[in-house]
Coordinates of C-alpha atoms in Angstrom, one line a residue:
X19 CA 86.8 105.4 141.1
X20 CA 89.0 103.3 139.0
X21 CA 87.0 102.9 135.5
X22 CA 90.4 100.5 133.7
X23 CA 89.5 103.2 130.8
X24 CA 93.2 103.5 129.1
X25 CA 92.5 107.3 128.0
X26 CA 95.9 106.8 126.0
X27 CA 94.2 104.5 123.4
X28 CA 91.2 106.8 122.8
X29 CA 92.6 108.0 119.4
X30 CA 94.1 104.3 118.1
X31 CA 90.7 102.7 119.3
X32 CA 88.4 105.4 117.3
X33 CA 91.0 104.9 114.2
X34 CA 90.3 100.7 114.7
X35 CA 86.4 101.9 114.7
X36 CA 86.9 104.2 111.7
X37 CA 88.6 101.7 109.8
X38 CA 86.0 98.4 110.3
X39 CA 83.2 100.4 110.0
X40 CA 83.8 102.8 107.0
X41 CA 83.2 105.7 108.5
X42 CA 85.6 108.4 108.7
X43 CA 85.8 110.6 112.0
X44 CA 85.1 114.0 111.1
X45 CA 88.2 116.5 111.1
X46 CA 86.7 118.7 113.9
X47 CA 85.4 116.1 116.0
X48 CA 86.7 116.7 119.9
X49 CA 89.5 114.9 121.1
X50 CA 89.9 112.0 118.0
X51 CA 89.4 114.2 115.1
X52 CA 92.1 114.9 113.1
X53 CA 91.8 119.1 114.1
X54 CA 91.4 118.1 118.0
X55 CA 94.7 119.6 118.7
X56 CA 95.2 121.5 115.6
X57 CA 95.4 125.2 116.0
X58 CA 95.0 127.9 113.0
X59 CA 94.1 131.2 114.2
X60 CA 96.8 133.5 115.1
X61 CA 95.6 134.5 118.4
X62 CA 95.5 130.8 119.3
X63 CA 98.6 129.9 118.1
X64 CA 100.1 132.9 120.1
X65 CA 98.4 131.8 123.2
X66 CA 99.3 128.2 122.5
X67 CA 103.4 129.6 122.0
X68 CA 102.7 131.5 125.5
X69 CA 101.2 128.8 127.4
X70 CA 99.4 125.6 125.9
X71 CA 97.2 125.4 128.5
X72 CA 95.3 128.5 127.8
X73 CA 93.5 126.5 124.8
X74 CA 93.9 122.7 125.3
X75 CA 92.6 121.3 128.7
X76 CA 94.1 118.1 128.2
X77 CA 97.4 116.8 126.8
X78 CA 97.2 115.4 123.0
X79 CA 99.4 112.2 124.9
X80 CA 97.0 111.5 127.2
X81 CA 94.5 110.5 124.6
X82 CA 96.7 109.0 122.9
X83 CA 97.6 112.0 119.8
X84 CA 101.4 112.5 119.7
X85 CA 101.3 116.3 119.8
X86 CA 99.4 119.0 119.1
X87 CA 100.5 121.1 115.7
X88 CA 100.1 124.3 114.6
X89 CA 98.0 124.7 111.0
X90 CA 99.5 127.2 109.0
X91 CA 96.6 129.0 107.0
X92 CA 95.4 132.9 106.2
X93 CA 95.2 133.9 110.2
X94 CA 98.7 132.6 111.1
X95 CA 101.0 135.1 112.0
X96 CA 104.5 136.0 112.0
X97 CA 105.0 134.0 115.1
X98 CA 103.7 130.9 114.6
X99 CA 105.6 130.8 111.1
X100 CA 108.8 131.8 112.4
X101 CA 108.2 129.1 115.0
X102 CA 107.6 126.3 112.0
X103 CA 110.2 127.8 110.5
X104 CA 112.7 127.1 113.5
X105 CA 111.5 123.6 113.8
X106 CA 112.6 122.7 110.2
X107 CA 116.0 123.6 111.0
X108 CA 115.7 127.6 109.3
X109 CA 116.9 130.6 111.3
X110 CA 115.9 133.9 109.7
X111 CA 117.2 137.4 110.3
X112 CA 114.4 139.5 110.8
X113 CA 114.9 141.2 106.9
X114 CA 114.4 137.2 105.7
X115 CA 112.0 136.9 107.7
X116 CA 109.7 139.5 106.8
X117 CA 110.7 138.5 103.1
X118 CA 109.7 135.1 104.1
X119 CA 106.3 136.4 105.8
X120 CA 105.1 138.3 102.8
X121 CA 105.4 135.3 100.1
X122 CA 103.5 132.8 103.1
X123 CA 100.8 135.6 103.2
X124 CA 100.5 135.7 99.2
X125 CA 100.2 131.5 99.0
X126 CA 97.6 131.5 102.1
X127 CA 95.2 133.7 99.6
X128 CA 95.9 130.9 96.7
X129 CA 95.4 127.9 99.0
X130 CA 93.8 127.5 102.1
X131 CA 96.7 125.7 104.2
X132 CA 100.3 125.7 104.0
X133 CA 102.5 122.2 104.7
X134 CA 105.6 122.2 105.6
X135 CA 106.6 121.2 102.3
X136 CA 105.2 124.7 101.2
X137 CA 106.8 126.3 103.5
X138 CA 110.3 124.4 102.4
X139 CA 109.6 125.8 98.5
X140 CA 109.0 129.6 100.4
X141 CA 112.5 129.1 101.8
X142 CA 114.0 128.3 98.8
X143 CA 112.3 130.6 96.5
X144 CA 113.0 133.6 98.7
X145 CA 116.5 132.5 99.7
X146 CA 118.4 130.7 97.0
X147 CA 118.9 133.2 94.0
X148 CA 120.1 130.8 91.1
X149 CA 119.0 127.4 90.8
X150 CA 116.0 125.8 88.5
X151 CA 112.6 127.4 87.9
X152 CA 109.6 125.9 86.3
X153 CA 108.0 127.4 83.1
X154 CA 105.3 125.3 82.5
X155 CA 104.3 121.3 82.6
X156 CA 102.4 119.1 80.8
X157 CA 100.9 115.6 82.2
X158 CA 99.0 113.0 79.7
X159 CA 97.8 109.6 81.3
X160 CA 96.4 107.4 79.0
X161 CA 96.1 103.7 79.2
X162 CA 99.4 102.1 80.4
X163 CA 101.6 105.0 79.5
X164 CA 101.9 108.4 81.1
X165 CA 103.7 111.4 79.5
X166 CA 105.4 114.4 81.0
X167 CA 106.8 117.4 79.0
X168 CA 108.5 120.0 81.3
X169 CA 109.8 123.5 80.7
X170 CA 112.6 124.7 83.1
X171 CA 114.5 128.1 83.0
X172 CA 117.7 126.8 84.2
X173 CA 120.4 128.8 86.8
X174 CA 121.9 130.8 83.6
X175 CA 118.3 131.6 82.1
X176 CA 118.0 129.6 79.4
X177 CA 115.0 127.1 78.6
X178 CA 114.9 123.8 79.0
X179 CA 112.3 121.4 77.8
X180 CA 112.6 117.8 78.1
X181 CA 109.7 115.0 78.1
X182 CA 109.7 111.5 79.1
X183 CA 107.2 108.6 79.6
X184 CA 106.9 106.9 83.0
X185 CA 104.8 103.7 84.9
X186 CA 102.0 106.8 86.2
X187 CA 102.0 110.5 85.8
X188 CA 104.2 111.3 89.0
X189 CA 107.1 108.7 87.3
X190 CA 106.7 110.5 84.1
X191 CA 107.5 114.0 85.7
X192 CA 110.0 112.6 87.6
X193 CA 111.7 111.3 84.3
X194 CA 111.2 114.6 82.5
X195 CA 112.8 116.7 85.4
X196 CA 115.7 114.4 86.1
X197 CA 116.5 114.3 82.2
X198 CA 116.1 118.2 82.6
X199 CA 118.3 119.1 85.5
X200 CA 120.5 115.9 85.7
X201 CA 119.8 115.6 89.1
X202 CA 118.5 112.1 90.2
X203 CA 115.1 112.7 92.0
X204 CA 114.2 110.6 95.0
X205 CA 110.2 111.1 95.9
X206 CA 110.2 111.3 99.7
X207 CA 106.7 111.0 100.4
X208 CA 103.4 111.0 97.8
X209 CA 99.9 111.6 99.3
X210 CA 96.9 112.0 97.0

């Protein structure tokens, strides 16, 4: 029976509906919910490493996702870390990678998911000895002017503080960091 149902549009067509209507789709809502393919638990991120088929019955492209991922959170193991690891370009010895393991564990009880911009910050803290570290920060945002005042230890241990204003708070800790390290920051991506 040929239906002319284009199963690859499933997802774009529910993110149409979502968007006309006002309604967001639930995360854990099968097949178009942003969790559909998402996979958190160790032992189904293991199975999913083994053999994909063993928890999805259905490709992610066939509905039209363009993968499944792996969520990093508190029942991720070793694994499925390592494996996100590898995929951002980071080969570990097994020494780092215990290292490695034991800082993702202590974040996953602080927050309840780890990006792979956490994970990024975990590689850098664990592997680079000597570069910047942040003391403290302080944000103000009132009326048209925002304020930053940070406090860096730089790589020979002493402080640094340094404030600036900016068009928003995220510009203004952008100008207080740059004027700290002398580095020119570039914001790759900003999500709120």
């Amino acid at each position: 029976i040929d239906t002319s149902i284009h199963t690859s549009r499933i997802v774009s067509t529910s993110q149409l509906l979502q968007r006309l209507v006002g309604m967001p789709v639930q995360r854990n809502k099968a097949v178009v919910g942003a969790n559909a393919f998402a996979h958190e638990s160790g032992i189904h991120q293991h199975g999913m490493l083994r053999h994909r088929g063993t928890y999805e019955i259905m490709r992610p492209q066939e509905v039209g996702w363009v993968c499944s991922h792996m969520v990093l959170g508190r029942h991720s193991g070793r694994a499925a870390v390592e494996q996100r690891l590898r995929a951002l370009g980071y080969l570990l010895e097994e020494e780092d990678l215990k290292l490695v393991f034991e800082e993702f564990k202590q974040l996953c009880e602080k927050q309840r998911l780890v990006t792979d911009v956490d994970l990024q910050v975990l590689m850098q803290d664990t592997t680079v000895q000597h570069g910047y570290r942040l003391a403290s920060m302080t944000i103000s945002d009132v009326g048209n002017q925002a304020n930053a005042l940070v406090e860096l230890s730089n790589p020979q241990g002493q402080r640094v503080a340094e404030t600036a204003q900016g068009n928003g708070p995220v510009d203004a800790l952008f100008g207080a960091l740059a004027a700290a390290t002398g580095v020119k920051l570039e914001l790759d991506s900003y999500q709120v």
